[in-house]
GROMACS .gro file of C-alpha atoms in nm:
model
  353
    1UNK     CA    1  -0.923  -0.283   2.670
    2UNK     CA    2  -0.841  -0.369   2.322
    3UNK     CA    3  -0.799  -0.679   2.147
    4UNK     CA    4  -0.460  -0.690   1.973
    5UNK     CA    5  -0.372  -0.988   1.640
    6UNK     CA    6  -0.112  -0.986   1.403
    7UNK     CA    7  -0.239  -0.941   1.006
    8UNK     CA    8  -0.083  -1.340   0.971
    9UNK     CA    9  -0.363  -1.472   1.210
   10UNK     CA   10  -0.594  -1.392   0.915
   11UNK     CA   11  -0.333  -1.461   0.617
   12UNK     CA   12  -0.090  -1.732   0.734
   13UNK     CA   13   0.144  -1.631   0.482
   14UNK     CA   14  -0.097  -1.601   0.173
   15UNK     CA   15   0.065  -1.222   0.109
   16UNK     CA   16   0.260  -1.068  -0.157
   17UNK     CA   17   0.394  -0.684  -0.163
   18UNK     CA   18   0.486  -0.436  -0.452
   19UNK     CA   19   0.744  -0.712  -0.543
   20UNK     CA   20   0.470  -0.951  -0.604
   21UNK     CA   21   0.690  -1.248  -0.443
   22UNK     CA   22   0.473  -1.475  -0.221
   23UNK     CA   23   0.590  -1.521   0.112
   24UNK     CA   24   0.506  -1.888   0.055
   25UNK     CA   25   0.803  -2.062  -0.050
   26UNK     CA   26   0.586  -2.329  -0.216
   27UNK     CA   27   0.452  -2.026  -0.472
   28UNK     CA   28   0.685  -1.948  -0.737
   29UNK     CA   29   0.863  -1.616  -0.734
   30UNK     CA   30   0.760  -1.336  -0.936
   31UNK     CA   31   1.102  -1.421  -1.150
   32UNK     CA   32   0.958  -1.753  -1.232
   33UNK     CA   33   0.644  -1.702  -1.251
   34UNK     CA   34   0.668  -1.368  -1.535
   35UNK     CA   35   0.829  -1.638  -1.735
   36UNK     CA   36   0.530  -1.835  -1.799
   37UNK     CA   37   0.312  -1.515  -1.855
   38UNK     CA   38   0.585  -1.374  -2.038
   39UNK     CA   39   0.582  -1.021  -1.999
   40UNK     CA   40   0.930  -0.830  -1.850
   41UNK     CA   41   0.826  -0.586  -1.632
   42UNK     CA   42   0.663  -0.553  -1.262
   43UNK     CA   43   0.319  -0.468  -1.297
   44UNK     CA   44   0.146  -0.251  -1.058
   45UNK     CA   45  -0.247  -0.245  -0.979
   46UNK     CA   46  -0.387  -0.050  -1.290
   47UNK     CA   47  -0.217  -0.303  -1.549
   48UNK     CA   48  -0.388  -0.552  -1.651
   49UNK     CA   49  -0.067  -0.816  -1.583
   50UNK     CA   50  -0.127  -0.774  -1.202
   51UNK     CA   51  -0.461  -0.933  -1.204
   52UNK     CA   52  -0.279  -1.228  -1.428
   53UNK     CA   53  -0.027  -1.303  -1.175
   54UNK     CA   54  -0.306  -1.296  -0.895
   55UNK     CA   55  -0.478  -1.515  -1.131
   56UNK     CA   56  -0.197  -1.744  -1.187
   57UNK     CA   57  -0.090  -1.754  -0.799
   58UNK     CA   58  -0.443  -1.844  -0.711
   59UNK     CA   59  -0.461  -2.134  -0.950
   60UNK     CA   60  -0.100  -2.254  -0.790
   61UNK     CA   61  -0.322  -2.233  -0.431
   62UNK     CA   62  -0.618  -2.476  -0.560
   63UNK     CA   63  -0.901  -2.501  -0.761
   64UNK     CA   64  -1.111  -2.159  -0.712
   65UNK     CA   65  -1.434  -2.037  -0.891
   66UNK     CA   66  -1.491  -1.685  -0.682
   67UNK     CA   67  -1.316  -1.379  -0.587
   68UNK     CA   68  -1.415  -1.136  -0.355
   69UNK     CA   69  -1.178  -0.821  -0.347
   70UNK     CA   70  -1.185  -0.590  -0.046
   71UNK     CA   71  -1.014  -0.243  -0.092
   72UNK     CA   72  -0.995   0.114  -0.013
   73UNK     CA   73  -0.954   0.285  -0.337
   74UNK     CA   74  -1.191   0.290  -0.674
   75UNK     CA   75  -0.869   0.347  -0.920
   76UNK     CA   76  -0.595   0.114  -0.769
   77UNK     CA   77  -0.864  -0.131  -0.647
   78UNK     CA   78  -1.088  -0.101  -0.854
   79UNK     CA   79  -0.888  -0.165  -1.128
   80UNK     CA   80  -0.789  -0.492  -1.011
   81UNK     CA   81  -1.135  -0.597  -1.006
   82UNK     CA   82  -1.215  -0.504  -1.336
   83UNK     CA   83  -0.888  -0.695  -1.461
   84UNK     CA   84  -0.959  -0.985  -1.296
   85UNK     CA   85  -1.311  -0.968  -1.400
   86UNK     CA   86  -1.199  -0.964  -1.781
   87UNK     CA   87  -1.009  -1.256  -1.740
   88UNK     CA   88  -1.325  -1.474  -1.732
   89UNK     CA   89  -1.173  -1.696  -1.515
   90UNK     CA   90  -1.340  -1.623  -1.179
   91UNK     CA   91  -1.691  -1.516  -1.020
   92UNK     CA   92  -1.538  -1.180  -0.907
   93UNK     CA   93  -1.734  -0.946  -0.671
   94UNK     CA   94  -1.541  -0.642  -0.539
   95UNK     CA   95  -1.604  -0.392  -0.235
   96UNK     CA   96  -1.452  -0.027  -0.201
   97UNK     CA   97  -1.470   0.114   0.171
   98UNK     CA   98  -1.392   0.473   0.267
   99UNK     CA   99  -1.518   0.606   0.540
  100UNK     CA  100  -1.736   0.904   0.466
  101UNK     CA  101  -2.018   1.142   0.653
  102UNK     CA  102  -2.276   1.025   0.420
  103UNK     CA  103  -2.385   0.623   0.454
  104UNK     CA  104  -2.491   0.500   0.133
  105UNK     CA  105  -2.376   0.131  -0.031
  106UNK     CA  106  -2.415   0.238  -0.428
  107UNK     CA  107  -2.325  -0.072  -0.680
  108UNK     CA  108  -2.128   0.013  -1.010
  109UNK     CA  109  -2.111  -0.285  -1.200
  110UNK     CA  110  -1.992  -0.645  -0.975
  111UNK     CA  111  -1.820  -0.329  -0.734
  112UNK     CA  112  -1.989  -0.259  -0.422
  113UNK     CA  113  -1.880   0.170  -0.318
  114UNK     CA  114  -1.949   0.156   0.053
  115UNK     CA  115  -1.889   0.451   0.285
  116UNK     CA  116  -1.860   0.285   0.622
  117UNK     CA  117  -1.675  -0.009   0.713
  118UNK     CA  118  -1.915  -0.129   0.970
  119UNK     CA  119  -2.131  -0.184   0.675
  120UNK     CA  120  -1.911  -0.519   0.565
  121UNK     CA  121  -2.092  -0.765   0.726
  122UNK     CA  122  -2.452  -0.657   0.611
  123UNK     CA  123  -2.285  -0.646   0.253
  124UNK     CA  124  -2.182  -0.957   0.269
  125UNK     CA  125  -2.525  -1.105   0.346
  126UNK     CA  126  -2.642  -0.907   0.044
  127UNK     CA  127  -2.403  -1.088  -0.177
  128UNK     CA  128  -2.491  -1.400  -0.019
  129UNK     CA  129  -2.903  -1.332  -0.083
  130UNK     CA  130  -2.768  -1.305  -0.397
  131UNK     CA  131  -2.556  -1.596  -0.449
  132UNK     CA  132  -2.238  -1.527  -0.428
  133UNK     CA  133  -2.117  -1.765  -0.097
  134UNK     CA  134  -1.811  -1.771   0.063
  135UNK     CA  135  -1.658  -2.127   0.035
  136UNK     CA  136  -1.434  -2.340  -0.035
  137UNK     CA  137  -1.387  -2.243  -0.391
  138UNK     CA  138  -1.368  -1.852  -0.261
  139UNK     CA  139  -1.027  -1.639  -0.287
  140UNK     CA  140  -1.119  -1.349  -0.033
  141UNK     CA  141  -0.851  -1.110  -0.185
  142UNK     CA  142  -0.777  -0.804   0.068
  143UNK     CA  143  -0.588  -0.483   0.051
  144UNK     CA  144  -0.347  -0.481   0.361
  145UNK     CA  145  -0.283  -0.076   0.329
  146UNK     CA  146  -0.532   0.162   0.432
  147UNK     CA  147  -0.790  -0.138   0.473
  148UNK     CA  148  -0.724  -0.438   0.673
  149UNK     CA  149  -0.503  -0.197   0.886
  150UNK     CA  150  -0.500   0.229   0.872
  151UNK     CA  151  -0.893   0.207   0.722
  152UNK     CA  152  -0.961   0.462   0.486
  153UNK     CA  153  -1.116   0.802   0.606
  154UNK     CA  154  -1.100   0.651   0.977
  155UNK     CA  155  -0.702   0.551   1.050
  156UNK     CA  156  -0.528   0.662   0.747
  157UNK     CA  157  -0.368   0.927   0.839
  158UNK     CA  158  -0.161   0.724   1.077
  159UNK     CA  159  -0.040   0.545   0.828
  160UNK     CA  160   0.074   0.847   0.590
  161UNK     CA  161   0.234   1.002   0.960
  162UNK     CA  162   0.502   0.664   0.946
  163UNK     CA  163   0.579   0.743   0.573
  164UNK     CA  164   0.599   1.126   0.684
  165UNK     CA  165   0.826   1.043   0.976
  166UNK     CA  166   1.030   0.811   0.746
  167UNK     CA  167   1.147   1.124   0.520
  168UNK     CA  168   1.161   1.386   0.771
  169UNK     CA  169   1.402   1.170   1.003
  170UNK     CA  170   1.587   1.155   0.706
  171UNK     CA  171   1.563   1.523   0.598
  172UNK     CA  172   1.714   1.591   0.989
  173UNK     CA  173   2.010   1.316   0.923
  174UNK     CA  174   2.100   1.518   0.567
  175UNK     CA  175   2.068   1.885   0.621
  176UNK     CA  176   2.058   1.869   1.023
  177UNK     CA  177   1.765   1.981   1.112
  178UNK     CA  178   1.343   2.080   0.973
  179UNK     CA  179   1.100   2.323   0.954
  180UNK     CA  180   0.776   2.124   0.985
  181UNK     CA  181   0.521   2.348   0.815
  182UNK     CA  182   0.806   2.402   0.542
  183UNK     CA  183   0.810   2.052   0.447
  184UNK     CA  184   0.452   1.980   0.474
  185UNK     CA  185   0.423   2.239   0.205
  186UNK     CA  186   0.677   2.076  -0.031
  187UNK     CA  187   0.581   1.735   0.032
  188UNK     CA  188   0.150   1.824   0.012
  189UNK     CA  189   0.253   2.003  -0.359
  190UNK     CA  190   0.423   1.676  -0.452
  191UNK     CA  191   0.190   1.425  -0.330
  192UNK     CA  192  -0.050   1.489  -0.558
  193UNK     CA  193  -0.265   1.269  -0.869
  194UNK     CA  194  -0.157   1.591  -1.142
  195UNK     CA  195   0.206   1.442  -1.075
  196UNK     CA  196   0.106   1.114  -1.124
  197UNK     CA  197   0.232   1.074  -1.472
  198UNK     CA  198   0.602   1.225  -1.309
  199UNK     CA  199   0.592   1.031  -0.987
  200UNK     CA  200   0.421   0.721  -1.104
  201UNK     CA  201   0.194   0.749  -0.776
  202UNK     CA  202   0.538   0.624  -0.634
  203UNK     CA  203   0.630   0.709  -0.292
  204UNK     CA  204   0.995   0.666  -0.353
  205UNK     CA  205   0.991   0.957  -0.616
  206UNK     CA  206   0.814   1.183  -0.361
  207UNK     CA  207   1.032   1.172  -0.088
  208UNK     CA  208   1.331   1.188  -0.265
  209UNK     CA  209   1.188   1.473  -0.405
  210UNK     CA  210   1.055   1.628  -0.117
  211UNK     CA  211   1.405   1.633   0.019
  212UNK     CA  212   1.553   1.790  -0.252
  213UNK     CA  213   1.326   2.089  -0.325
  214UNK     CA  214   1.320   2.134   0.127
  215UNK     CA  215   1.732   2.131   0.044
  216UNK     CA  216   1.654   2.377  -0.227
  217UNK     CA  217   1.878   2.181  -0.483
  218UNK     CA  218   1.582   2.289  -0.735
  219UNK     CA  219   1.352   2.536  -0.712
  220UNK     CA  220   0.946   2.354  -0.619
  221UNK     CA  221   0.775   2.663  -0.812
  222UNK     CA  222   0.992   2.645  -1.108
  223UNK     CA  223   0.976   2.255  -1.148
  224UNK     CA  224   0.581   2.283  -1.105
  225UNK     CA  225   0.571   2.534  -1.392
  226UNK     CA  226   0.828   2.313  -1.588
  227UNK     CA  227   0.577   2.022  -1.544
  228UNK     CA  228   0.285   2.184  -1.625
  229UNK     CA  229   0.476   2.326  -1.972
  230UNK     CA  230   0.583   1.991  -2.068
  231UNK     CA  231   0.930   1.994  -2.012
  232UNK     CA  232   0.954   1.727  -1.739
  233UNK     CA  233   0.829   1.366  -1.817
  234UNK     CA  234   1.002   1.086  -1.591
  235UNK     CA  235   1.172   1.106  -1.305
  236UNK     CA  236   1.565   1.011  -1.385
  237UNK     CA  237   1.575   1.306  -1.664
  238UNK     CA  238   1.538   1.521  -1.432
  239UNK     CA  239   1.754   1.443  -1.116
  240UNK     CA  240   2.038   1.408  -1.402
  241UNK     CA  241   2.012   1.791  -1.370
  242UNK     CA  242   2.063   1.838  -1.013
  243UNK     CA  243   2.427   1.908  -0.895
  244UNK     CA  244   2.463   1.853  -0.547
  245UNK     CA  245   2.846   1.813  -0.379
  246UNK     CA  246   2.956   1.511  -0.274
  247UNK     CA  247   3.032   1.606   0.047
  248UNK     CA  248   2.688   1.663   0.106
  249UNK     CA  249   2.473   1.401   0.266
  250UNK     CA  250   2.182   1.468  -0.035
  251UNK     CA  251   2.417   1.381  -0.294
  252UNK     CA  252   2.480   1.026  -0.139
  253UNK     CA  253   2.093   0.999  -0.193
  254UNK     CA  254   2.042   1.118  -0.509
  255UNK     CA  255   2.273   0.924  -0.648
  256UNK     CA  256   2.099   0.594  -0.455
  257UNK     CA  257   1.824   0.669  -0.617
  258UNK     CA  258   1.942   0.775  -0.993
  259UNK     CA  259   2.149   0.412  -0.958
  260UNK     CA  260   1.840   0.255  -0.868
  261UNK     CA  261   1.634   0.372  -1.148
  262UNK     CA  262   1.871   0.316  -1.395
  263UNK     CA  263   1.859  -0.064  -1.286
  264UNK     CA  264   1.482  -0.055  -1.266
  265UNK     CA  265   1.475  -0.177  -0.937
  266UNK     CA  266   1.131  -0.150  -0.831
  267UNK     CA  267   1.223   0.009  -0.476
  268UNK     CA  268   1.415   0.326  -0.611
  269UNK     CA  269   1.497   0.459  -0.234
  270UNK     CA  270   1.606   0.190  -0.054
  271UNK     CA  271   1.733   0.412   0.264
  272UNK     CA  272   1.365   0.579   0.291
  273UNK     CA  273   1.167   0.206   0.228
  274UNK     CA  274   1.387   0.095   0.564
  275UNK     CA  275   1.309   0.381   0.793
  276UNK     CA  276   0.928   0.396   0.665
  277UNK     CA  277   0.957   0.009   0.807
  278UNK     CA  278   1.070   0.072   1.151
  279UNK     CA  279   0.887   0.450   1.153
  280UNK     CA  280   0.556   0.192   1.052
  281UNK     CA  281   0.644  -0.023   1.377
  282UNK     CA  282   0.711   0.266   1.608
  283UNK     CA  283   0.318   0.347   1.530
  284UNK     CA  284   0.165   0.000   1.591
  285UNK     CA  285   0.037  -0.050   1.932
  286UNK     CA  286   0.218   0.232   2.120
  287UNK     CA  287  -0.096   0.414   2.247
  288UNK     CA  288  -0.201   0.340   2.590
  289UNK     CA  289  -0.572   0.189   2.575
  290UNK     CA  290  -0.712   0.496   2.739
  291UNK     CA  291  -0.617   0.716   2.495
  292UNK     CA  292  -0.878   0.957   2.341
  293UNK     CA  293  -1.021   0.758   2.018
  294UNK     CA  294  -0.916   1.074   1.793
  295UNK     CA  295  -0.626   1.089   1.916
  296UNK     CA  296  -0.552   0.666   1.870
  297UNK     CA  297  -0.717   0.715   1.474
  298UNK     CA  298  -0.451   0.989   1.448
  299UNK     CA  299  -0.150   0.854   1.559
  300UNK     CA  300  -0.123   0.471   1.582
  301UNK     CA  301  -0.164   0.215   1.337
  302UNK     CA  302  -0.473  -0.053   1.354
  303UNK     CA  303  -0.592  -0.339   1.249
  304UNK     CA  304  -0.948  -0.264   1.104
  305UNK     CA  305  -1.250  -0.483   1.283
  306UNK     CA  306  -1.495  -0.470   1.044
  307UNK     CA  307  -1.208  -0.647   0.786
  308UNK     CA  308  -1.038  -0.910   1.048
  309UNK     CA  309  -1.389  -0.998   1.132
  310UNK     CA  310  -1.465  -1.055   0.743
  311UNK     CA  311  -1.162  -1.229   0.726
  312UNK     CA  312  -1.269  -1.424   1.012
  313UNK     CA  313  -1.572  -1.554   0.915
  314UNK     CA  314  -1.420  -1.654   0.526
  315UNK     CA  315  -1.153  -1.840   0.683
  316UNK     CA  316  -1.447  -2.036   0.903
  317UNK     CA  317  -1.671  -2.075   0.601
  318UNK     CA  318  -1.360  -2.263   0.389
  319UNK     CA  319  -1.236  -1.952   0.206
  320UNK     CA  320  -0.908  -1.880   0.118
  321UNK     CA  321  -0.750  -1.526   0.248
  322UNK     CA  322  -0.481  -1.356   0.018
  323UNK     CA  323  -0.337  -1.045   0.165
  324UNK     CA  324  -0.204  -0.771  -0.126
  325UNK     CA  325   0.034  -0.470  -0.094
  326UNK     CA  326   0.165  -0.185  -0.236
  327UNK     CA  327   0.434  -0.163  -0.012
  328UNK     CA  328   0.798  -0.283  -0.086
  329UNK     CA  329   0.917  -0.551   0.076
  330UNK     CA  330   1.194  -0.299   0.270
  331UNK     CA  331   0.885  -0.179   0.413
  332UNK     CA  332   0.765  -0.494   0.528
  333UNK     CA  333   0.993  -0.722   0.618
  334UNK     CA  334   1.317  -0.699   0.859
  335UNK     CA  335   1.575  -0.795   0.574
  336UNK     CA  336   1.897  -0.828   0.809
  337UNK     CA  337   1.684  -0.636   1.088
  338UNK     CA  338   1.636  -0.964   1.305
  339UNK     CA  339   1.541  -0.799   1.595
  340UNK     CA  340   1.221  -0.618   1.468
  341UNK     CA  341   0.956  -0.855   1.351
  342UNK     CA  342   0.760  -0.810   1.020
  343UNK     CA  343   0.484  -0.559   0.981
  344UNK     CA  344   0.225  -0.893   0.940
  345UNK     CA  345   0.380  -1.025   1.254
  346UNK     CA  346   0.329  -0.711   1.465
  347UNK     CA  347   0.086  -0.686   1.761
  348UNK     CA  348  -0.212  -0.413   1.670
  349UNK     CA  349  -0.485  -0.278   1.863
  350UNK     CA  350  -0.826  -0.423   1.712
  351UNK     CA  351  -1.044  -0.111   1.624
  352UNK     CA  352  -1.342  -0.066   1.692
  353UNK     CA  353  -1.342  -0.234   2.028
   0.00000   0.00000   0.00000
């Protein structure tokens, strides 16, 4: 049998999504908060203003000299660290896990690139040999995607098969019906770090773009040539060109989405962030325990052992625990959905056993 938790046993609260609103009401709100930093937009992980709102929530927390940052990527991640590490405010020590074939712990600087997650532990007695202690004055800072639950190169695909589910279900609702090795094309030529500097690495331009080009409302080959020639640089310029009826179901979409950008609403696709949330529950802790492990990495969401155990022992040793994530908070949370709880407050399987 598995163990099952909830991601709050380890956080009590100490989280904050894309939105960067604390779910503690005694933290101030991201709208208060940019104030006093004075900047007007909503950073996201590479800027340099995310690490100062970490910075300035931690320092609302208590008095803290260390942070140790657990993630999944080098970029994203890794990029926090660094931030945070210019600030000169804070110790900072930061550890990238995905899981790999090859087991090697390499360090790059004050960032620990580790290839298995059952190396944690044993890296955290390095850093301890080396000084840095987890106490009372330690911020244990950890990446809720892809590492505390869905771990890297182990479980992540599970976690990209709720987001996939999310915009097919939709796809099904619009244009009645899918061809699954159709959209797997679209949406695999979309997905993609070339497109970054269209998409923003945003998940709400994807799948509303995924859906269009399934719907054929624009050609795929013809906007990846367009790209690549220069014509196409942000997101809103182009949908502006697609005409879609407005009898059609797409067109209801499209124009959620246009609205939403032109607002700069930081959740662009509200009606895809809401079924990736209840898609994301449908794949937590629906597996009987017997299932084949490949099968239970494929499919259903879990909480990562090797992570819950390091939050564990921080939490014992006097540390504080600060969950981050790139999520919306439609995503996360049951806004007006009272009867499903919140993704933190969900029942996992523990994995390993």
């Amino acid at each position: 049998m598995y163990k099952r938790d909830n991601l709050n046993t380890i956080f009590e609260n100490y989280i904050v999504f894309r939105e960067l609103n604390p779910l503690r009401k005694e933290l101030p709100s991201f709208s208060e908060l940019k104030k006093q930093l004075k900047f007007d937009f909503l950073p996201r992980k590479k800027d340099p203003e995310y690490a100062k709102v970490l910075s300035f929530l931690f320092k609302k927390i208590g008095d803290f000299e260390k942070v140790i940052y657990f993630g999944d990527t080098y970029l994203n991640d890794g990029n926090v660290i660094k931030n945070l590490t210019e600030l000169d405010e804070y110790e900072v020590s930061g550890v990238i896990t995905e899981e790999r074939e090859q087991d090697y712990i390499k360090f790059k600087g004050n960032i620990i690139i580790n290839t298995k997650w059952r190396n944690l532990l044993p890296i955290l007695e390095i850093l301890e040999r080396r000084g840095f202690l987890l106490d009372e004055k330690t911020i244990v800072v950890i990446d809720i995607d892809k590492t505390f639950i869905g771990a890297r190169g182990r479980n992540n695909k599970a976690i990209d098969k709720a987001r996939m589910d999310a915009i097919t279900s939709i796809i099904k609702d619009a244009l009645g019906g899918i061809e699954e090795d159709r959209f797997d094309y679209v949406y695999s030529r979309l997905n993609r770090r070339s497109l970054h500097s269209f998409t923003g690495d945003n998940q709400d331009i994807v799948a509303i773009m995924s859906i269009l080009f399934y719907g054929d409302y624009y050609a795929l080959g013809r906007f990846i040539r367009e790209f690549y020639a220069g014509k196409w640089r942000e997101p809103l310029e182009f949908f502006n060109t697609i005409t879609i009826s407005p009898n059609e179901k797409a067109y209801k979409l499209l124009e959620e989405v246009k609205e939403n950008l032109l607002k700069k609403n930081p959740t662009a696709f509200p009606t895809f962030r809401e079924r990736e949330f209840s898609c994301t529950l449908k794949r937590m802790d629906f597996l009987p325990d017997i299932s084949d492990v490949r099968k239970l990495l494929n499919e259903e969401i879990l909480i990562t052992k090797e992570v819950y155990d390091v939050g564990l022992i921080a939490k014992k040793k006097g540390a504080l625990v600060f969950g981050l994530s790139d999520k919306p908070e439609l995503s996360s949370i049951p806004k007006g959905r009272k009867k499903s709880p919140a993704i933190y407050l969900k029942q996992a399987k523990i994995f390993p056993k």
